[in-house]
mmCIF file of C-alpha atoms in Angstrom:
data_model
loop_
_atom_site.group_PDB
_atom_site.id
_atom_site.type_symbol
_atom_site.label_atom_id
_atom_site.label_comp_id
_atom_site.label_asym_id
_atom_site.label_seq_id
_atom_site.Cartn_x
_atom_site.Cartn_y
_atom_site.Cartn_z
ATOM 1 C CA MET A 639 0.000 0.000 0.000
ATOM 2 C CA ASP A 640 1.511 3.363 -0.953
ATOM 3 C CA PHE A 641 1.783 5.761 1.930
ATOM 4 C CA ASN A 642 1.148 9.278 0.770
ATOM 5 C CA ASP A 643 -0.962 12.217 1.853
ATOM 6 C CA GLU A 644 -3.970 11.015 -0.056
ATOM 7 C CA THR A 645 -4.495 7.858 1.917
ATOM 8 C CA VAL A 646 -4.490 9.533 5.321
ATOM 9 C CA PHE A 647 -7.808 9.636 7.140
ATOM 10 C CA GLU A 648 -8.405 13.227 8.270
ATOM 11 C CA LYS A 649 -10.588 13.063 11.334
ATOM 12 C CA GLU A 650 -11.260 16.811 11.727
ATOM 13 C CA VAL A 651 -12.364 17.264 8.136
ATOM 14 C CA VAL A 652 -14.737 14.314 8.336
ATOM 15 C CA LEU A 653 -16.083 15.387 11.715
ATOM 16 C CA ASN A 654 -16.784 18.811 10.301
ATOM 17 C CA ILE A 655 -18.727 17.357 7.410
ATOM 18 C CA LEU A 656 -20.838 15.219 9.747
ATOM 19 C CA LYS A 657 -21.447 18.210 12.015
ATOM 20 C CA GLU A 658 -22.489 20.490 9.161
ATOM 21 C CA VAL A 659 -24.849 17.998 7.580
ATOM 22 C CA THR A 660 -26.458 16.963 10.866
ATOM 23 C CA GLU A 661 -26.983 20.537 11.997
ATOM 24 C CA GLU A 662 -28.267 21.635 8.608
ATOM 25 C CA THR A 663 -30.848 18.838 8.485
ATOM 26 C CA LEU A 664 -31.976 18.861 12.090
ATOM 27 C CA HIS A 665 -31.546 22.380 13.458
ATOM 28 C CA ASP A 666 -34.597 23.348 15.528
ATOM 29 C CA GLN A 667 -36.438 20.122 14.792
ATOM 30 C CA THR A 668 -38.217 18.051 17.391
ATOM 31 C CA TYR A 669 -38.806 14.332 17.039
ATOM 32 C CA ASN A 670 -41.386 13.512 14.388
ATOM 33 C CA GLN A 671 -42.097 9.867 13.703
ATOM 34 C CA GLY A 672 -43.170 10.582 10.157
ATOM 35 C CA LYS A 673 -40.106 12.567 9.213
ATOM 36 C CA VAL A 674 -37.388 10.707 11.039
ATOM 37 C CA GLY A 675 -36.815 8.227 8.225
ATOM 38 C CA GLN A 676 -36.367 11.049 5.758
ATOM 39 C CA TRP A 677 -33.972 12.885 8.062
ATOM 40 C CA ILE A 678 -31.773 9.853 8.413
ATOM 41 C CA SER A 679 -31.708 9.298 4.658
ATOM 42 C CA ASP A 680 -30.850 12.940 4.098
ATOM 43 C CA ILE A 681 -28.094 13.052 6.666
ATOM 44 C CA CYS A 682 -26.503 9.821 5.490
ATOM 45 C CA GLU A 683 -26.752 10.616 1.799
ATOM 46 C CA LYS A 684 -25.531 14.200 2.065
ATOM 47 C CA SER A 685 -22.636 13.132 4.285
ATOM 48 C CA THR A 686 -21.667 10.370 1.894
ATOM 49 C CA LYS A 687 -21.767 12.767 -1.068
ATOM 50 C CA LYS A 688 -19.565 15.299 0.698
ATOM 51 C CA LEU A 689 -17.126 12.619 1.835
ATOM 52 C CA VAL A 690 -16.831 11.206 -1.663
ATOM 53 C CA ALA A 691 -16.241 14.736 -2.949
ATOM 54 C CA LEU A 692 -13.032 14.823 -0.904
ATOM 55 C CA GLY A 693 -11.659 12.578 -3.622
ATOM 56 C CA LYS A 694 -9.744 10.232 -1.351
ATOM 57 C CA PRO A 695 -9.330 6.504 -2.062
ATOM 58 C CA PHE A 696 -11.697 5.353 0.685
ATOM 59 C CA LYS A 697 -14.892 3.376 0.958
ATOM 60 C CA TYR A 698 -17.305 5.011 3.400
ATOM 61 C CA VAL A 699 -20.001 3.782 5.761
ATOM 62 C CA VAL A 700 -22.113 6.489 7.420
ATOM 63 C CA THR A 701 -24.608 5.595 10.128
ATOM 64 C CA CYS A 702 -27.012 7.837 11.987
ATOM 65 C CA VAL A 703 -29.124 7.205 15.086
ATOM 66 C CA ILE A 704 -31.858 9.659 16.043
ATOM 67 C CA MET A 705 -33.613 9.279 19.368
ATOM 68 C CA GLN A 706 -36.387 11.227 21.004
ATOM 69 C CA LYS A 707 -35.389 12.944 24.238
ATOM 70 C CA ASN A 708 -37.318 11.125 26.884
ATOM 71 C CA GLY A 709 -34.979 10.769 29.804
ATOM 72 C CA ALA A 710 -33.937 7.360 28.552
ATOM 73 C CA GLY A 711 -30.290 6.426 28.265
ATOM 74 C CA MET A 712 -28.515 5.226 25.156
ATOM 75 C CA HIS A 713 -25.064 3.783 24.518
ATOM 76 C CA THR A 714 -23.381 3.144 21.214
ATOM 77 C CA CYS A 715 -20.114 1.397 20.589
ATOM 78 C CA SER A 716 -18.240 0.079 17.605
ATOM 79 C CA SER A 717 -15.526 -2.489 17.182
ATOM 80 C CA CYS A 718 -13.544 -2.675 13.975
ATOM 81 C CA PHE A 719 -11.171 -5.112 12.370
ATOM 82 C CA TRP A 720 -9.182 -3.095 9.848
ATOM 83 C CA ASP A 721 -5.831 -1.555 9.012
ATOM 84 C CA ASN A 722 -5.084 0.923 11.774
ATOM 85 C CA ALA A 723 -2.599 2.890 9.716
ATOM 86 C CA ASN A 724 -4.995 3.840 6.929
ATOM 87 C CA ASP A 725 -8.544 3.397 8.166
ATOM 88 C CA GLY A 726 -10.415 5.528 10.656
ATOM 89 C CA SER A 727 -13.730 6.635 12.039
ATOM 90 C CA ALA A 728 -15.278 9.850 13.271
ATOM 91 C CA SER A 729 -18.405 10.298 15.349
ATOM 92 C CA TYR A 730 -20.495 13.411 15.874
ATOM 93 C CA LYS A 731 -22.867 13.701 18.836
ATOM 94 C CA SER A 732 -25.585 16.334 19.005
ATOM 95 C CA PRO A 733 -25.208 19.025 21.695
ATOM 96 C CA GLN A 734 -27.016 18.562 25.015
ATOM 97 C CA ASP A 735 -29.429 21.430 24.455
ATOM 98 C CA TRP A 736 -30.977 19.918 21.342
ATOM 99 C CA PRO A 737 -34.462 18.384 21.657
ATOM 100 C CA LEU A 738 -33.136 15.285 19.898
ATOM 101 C CA ASN A 739 -30.323 12.859 20.552
ATOM 102 C CA VAL A 740 -28.378 12.288 17.357
ATOM 103 C CA VAL A 741 -25.199 10.336 16.788
ATOM 104 C CA THR A 742 -23.703 10.369 13.305
ATOM 105 C CA THR A 743 -20.724 8.103 12.680
ATOM 106 C CA CYS A 744 -18.524 7.696 9.648
ATOM 107 C CA PHE A 745 -16.158 4.783 9.002
ATOM 108 C CA ALA A 746 -13.589 5.186 6.230
ATOM 109 C CA LEU A 747 -11.768 2.168 4.857
ATOM 110 C CA ALA A 748 -8.780 2.561 2.605
ATOM 111 C CA ILE A 749 -8.828 0.859 -0.726
ATOM 112 C CA SER B 1031 -3.625 -17.465 16.416
ATOM 113 C CA PHE B 1032 -3.562 -18.876 12.944
ATOM 114 C CA PHE B 1033 -5.588 -16.121 11.386
ATOM 115 C CA PRO B 1034 -3.173 -14.564 8.870
ATOM 116 C CA ALA B 1035 -2.456 -10.896 9.524
ATOM 117 C CA MET B 1036 -3.893 -8.672 6.847
ATOM 118 C CA SER B 1037 -0.863 -7.841 4.736
ATOM 119 C CA THR B 1038 -1.473 -4.905 2.511
ATOM 120 C CA ASP B 1039 1.855 -5.072 0.693
ATOM 121 C CA GLU B 1040 1.235 -8.477 -0.824
ATOM 122 C CA LYS B 1041 -0.318 -8.175 -4.234
ATOM 123 C CA THR B 1042 -2.592 -11.161 -4.601
ATOM 124 C CA TYR B 1043 -4.349 -9.756 -7.711
ATOM 125 C CA MET B 1044 -7.625 -11.078 -6.315
ATOM 126 C CA ILE B 1045 -10.048 -8.251 -6.802
ATOM 127 C CA ARG B 1046 -13.070 -10.344 -5.900
ATOM 128 C CA PRO B 1047 -13.526 -12.804 -3.058
ATOM 129 C CA GLN B 1048 -14.153 -16.412 -3.983
ATOM 130 C CA PHE B 1049 -17.822 -17.225 -3.861
ATOM 131 C CA HIS B 1050 -17.664 -19.484 -0.830
ATOM 132 C CA LYS B 1051 -15.695 -16.866 1.059
ATOM 133 C CA LYS B 1052 -17.984 -13.961 0.357
ATOM 134 C CA PHE B 1053 -19.678 -11.999 3.139
ATOM 135 C CA LYS B 1054 -22.984 -13.768 3.660
ATOM 136 C CA PRO B 1055 -25.563 -11.453 5.239
ATOM 137 C CA MET B 1056 -27.968 -14.156 6.412
ATOM 138 C CA GLN B 1057 -25.243 -16.115 8.132
ATOM 139 C CA VAL B 1058 -23.886 -12.981 9.820
ATOM 140 C CA LYS B 1059 -27.402 -11.976 10.864
ATOM 141 C CA GLU B 1060 -27.801 -15.281 12.693
ATOM 142 C CA ILE B 1061 -24.475 -14.797 14.423
ATOM 143 C CA ILE B 1062 -25.411 -11.307 15.556
ATOM 144 C CA GLN B 1063 -28.846 -12.423 16.751
ATOM 145 C CA LYS B 1064 -27.301 -15.248 18.755
ATOM 146 C CA CYS B 1065 -24.776 -12.909 20.394
ATOM 147 C CA LEU B 1066 -27.500 -10.445 21.322
ATOM 148 C CA ASP B 1067 -29.816 -13.142 22.678
ATOM 149 C CA ASP B 1068 -27.081 -14.842 24.672
ATOM 150 C CA LYS B 1069 -25.849 -11.660 26.271
ATOM 151 C CA LEU B 1070 -29.033 -9.711 26.887
ATOM 152 C CA THR B 1071 -31.808 -12.194 27.646
ATOM 153 C CA GLY B 1072 -33.145 -11.482 31.107
ATOM 154 C CA GLN B 1073 -31.046 -8.341 31.538
ATOM 155 C CA LYS B 1074 -32.332 -4.990 32.698
ATOM 156 C CA TYR B 1075 -31.079 -1.605 31.574
ATOM 157 C CA HIS B 1076 -28.564 -0.079 33.938
ATOM 158 C CA VAL B 1077 -26.191 2.723 33.019
ATOM 159 C CA ASP B 1078 -22.912 1.010 33.835
ATOM 160 C CA LYS B 1079 -23.969 -2.414 32.648
ATOM 161 C CA ALA B 1080 -25.250 -1.082 29.348
ATOM 162 C CA SER B 1081 -21.942 0.602 28.674
ATOM 163 C CA LYS B 1082 -20.109 -2.628 29.406
ATOM 164 C CA PHE B 1083 -22.515 -4.685 27.304
ATOM 165 C CA THR B 1084 -22.109 -2.526 24.226
ATOM 166 C CA ARG B 1085 -18.363 -2.920 24.348
ATOM 167 C CA GLU B 1086 -18.484 -6.648 25.047
ATOM 168 C CA LEU B 1087 -21.074 -7.263 22.355
ATOM 169 C CA ALA B 1088 -19.156 -5.313 19.734
ATOM 170 C CA ASP B 1089 -15.988 -7.244 20.509
ATOM 171 C CA ALA B 1090 -17.776 -10.608 20.677
ATOM 172 C CA ILE B 1091 -19.482 -10.125 17.320
ATOM 173 C CA LYS B 1092 -16.247 -8.975 15.738
ATOM 174 C CA GLN B 1093 -14.446 -12.017 17.106
ATOM 175 C CA GLU B 1094 -17.086 -14.348 15.655
ATOM 176 C CA LEU B 1095 -16.740 -12.683 12.277
ATOM 177 C CA LYS B 1096 -12.977 -13.107 12.338
ATOM 178 C CA GLU B 1097 -13.445 -16.812 13.001
ATOM 179 C CA LEU B 1098 -15.327 -17.212 9.731
ATOM 180 C CA HIS B 1099 -11.957 -16.777 8.004
ATOM 181 C CA TRP B 1100 -13.249 -14.812 5.044
ATOM 182 C CA ASP B 1101 -10.009 -13.595 3.509
ATOM 183 C CA ARG B 1102 -9.209 -9.926 3.006
ATOM 184 C CA TYR B 1103 -12.384 -8.671 4.656
ATOM 185 C CA LYS B 1104 -12.392 -5.732 7.031
ATOM 186 C CA TYR B 1105 -15.209 -5.673 9.589
ATOM 187 C CA ILE B 1106 -17.040 -2.878 11.351
ATOM 188 C CA VAL B 1107 -19.483 -3.753 14.117
ATOM 189 C CA GLN B 1108 -21.684 -1.090 15.675
ATOM 190 C CA VAL B 1109 -23.873 -1.772 18.706
ATOM 191 C CA VAL B 1110 -26.548 0.532 20.133
ATOM 192 C CA ILE B 1111 -28.216 -0.233 23.457
ATOM 193 C CA GLY B 1112 -30.910 2.016 24.889
ATOM 194 C CA GLU B 1113 -33.386 2.130 27.723
ATOM 195 C CA GLN B 1114 -36.932 1.170 26.881
ATOM 196 C CA ARG B 1115 -39.129 4.107 27.889
ATOM 197 C CA GLY B 1116 -41.479 4.348 24.980
ATOM 198 C CA GLU B 1117 -39.329 6.855 23.118
ATOM 199 C CA GLY B 1118 -39.040 6.812 19.367
ATOM 200 C CA VAL B 1119 -35.706 5.910 17.843
ATOM 201 C CA LYS B 1120 -34.504 5.334 14.298
ATOM 202 C CA MET B 1121 -31.182 4.228 12.875
ATOM 203 C CA GLY B 1122 -29.998 4.185 9.298
ATOM 204 C CA SER B 1123 -26.858 4.074 7.242
ATOM 205 C CA ARG B 1124 -25.554 4.771 3.783
ATOM 206 C CA CYS B 1125 -22.446 3.238 2.304
ATOM 207 C CA PHE B 1126 -20.151 4.109 -0.531
ATOM 208 C CA TRP B 1127 -18.588 0.796 -1.507
ATOM 209 C CA ASP B 1128 -18.503 -2.025 -4.002
ATOM 210 C CA GLU B 1129 -21.906 -3.676 -3.992
ATOM 211 C CA ASP B 1130 -20.607 -6.962 -5.300
ATOM 212 C CA THR B 1131 -18.045 -7.622 -2.571
ATOM 213 C CA ASP B 1132 -19.231 -5.549 0.407
ATOM 214 C CA ASN B 1133 -22.315 -6.116 2.486
ATOM 215 C CA GLN B 1134 -23.975 -5.630 5.845
ATOM 216 C CA ALA B 1135 -26.172 -7.491 8.298
ATOM 217 C CA PHE B 1136 -28.056 -6.367 11.370
ATOM 218 C CA ALA B 1137 -30.228 -7.750 14.147
ATOM 219 C CA THR B 1138 -32.232 -6.308 17.020
ATOM 220 C CA PHE B 1139 -33.178 -7.471 20.456
ATOM 221 C CA SER B 1140 -35.666 -5.957 22.843
ATOM 222 C CA ASN B 1141 -37.333 -6.674 26.146
ATOM 223 C CA ASP B 1142 -39.313 -4.591 28.623
ATOM 224 C CA SER B 1143 -36.304 -2.786 29.939
ATOM 225 C CA LEU B 1144 -33.933 -2.264 27.040
ATOM 226 C CA PHE B 1145 -33.512 -2.470 23.288
ATOM 227 C CA ALA B 1146 -30.351 -3.292 21.370
ATOM 228 C CA THR B 1147 -29.347 -3.144 17.726
ATOM 229 C CA ALA B 1148 -26.153 -4.463 16.250
ATOM 230 C CA VAL B 1149 -25.032 -3.977 12.668
ATOM 231 C CA ALA B 1150 -21.987 -5.527 11.031
ATOM 232 C CA TYR B 1151 -20.413 -4.328 7.782
ATOM 233 C CA GLY B 1152 -17.953 -6.400 5.776
ATOM 234 C CA VAL B 1153 -15.721 -4.533 3.340
ATOM 235 C CA TYR B 1154 -13.348 -6.313 0.966
ATOM 236 C CA LEU B 1155 -9.770 -5.134 0.598
ATOM 237 C CA TYR B 1156 -8.610 -5.282 -3.015
#
């Protein structure tokens, strides 16, 4: 595998993309059963498009969990079997003052 | 361990997995369901335990996937556990990959006190 700048996973850039897309789609929204499916599609698809536009040789997996704020607790965790040097992940969590709990995660795997 | 380390400098010129060593969603789904059922049946949601369970489940599922010995596959396992309080929750994902070689499988578990979802993605390394 060639090691050059292109194959490096840039966590801040990816995190920024996830943050922008999540905030753009969900700012000021409260949980709506009818719309939640559409929101998730939008967030995942827009994130994927922006990530691909970075032009890096990666495959991407973007997941998004949206939960109504109800006082209930939620934990998410991921375990990956990959090449630590080239692959990476970034996860964006919605701020505490939002009426929704959102976690958007991106996994990037080098080709 | 006799699982060969993933060597990315060896050029094997195999750009597709052999059919019998391809990621099989139904088989992985059963594995995930079994892991969830084994670990969480009869359990109640508790903050510290849930945190521990997510980590243990993610590692357990990943370990089972490694033992399938599908060559040149990278795995991602994501586990979500939440308290059951009647709230609405939705999870989705989009992937940019090679549809022929890469795939995913997921399973859910729920009881009166908690719900859990685990999803596993298998991505082939050319």
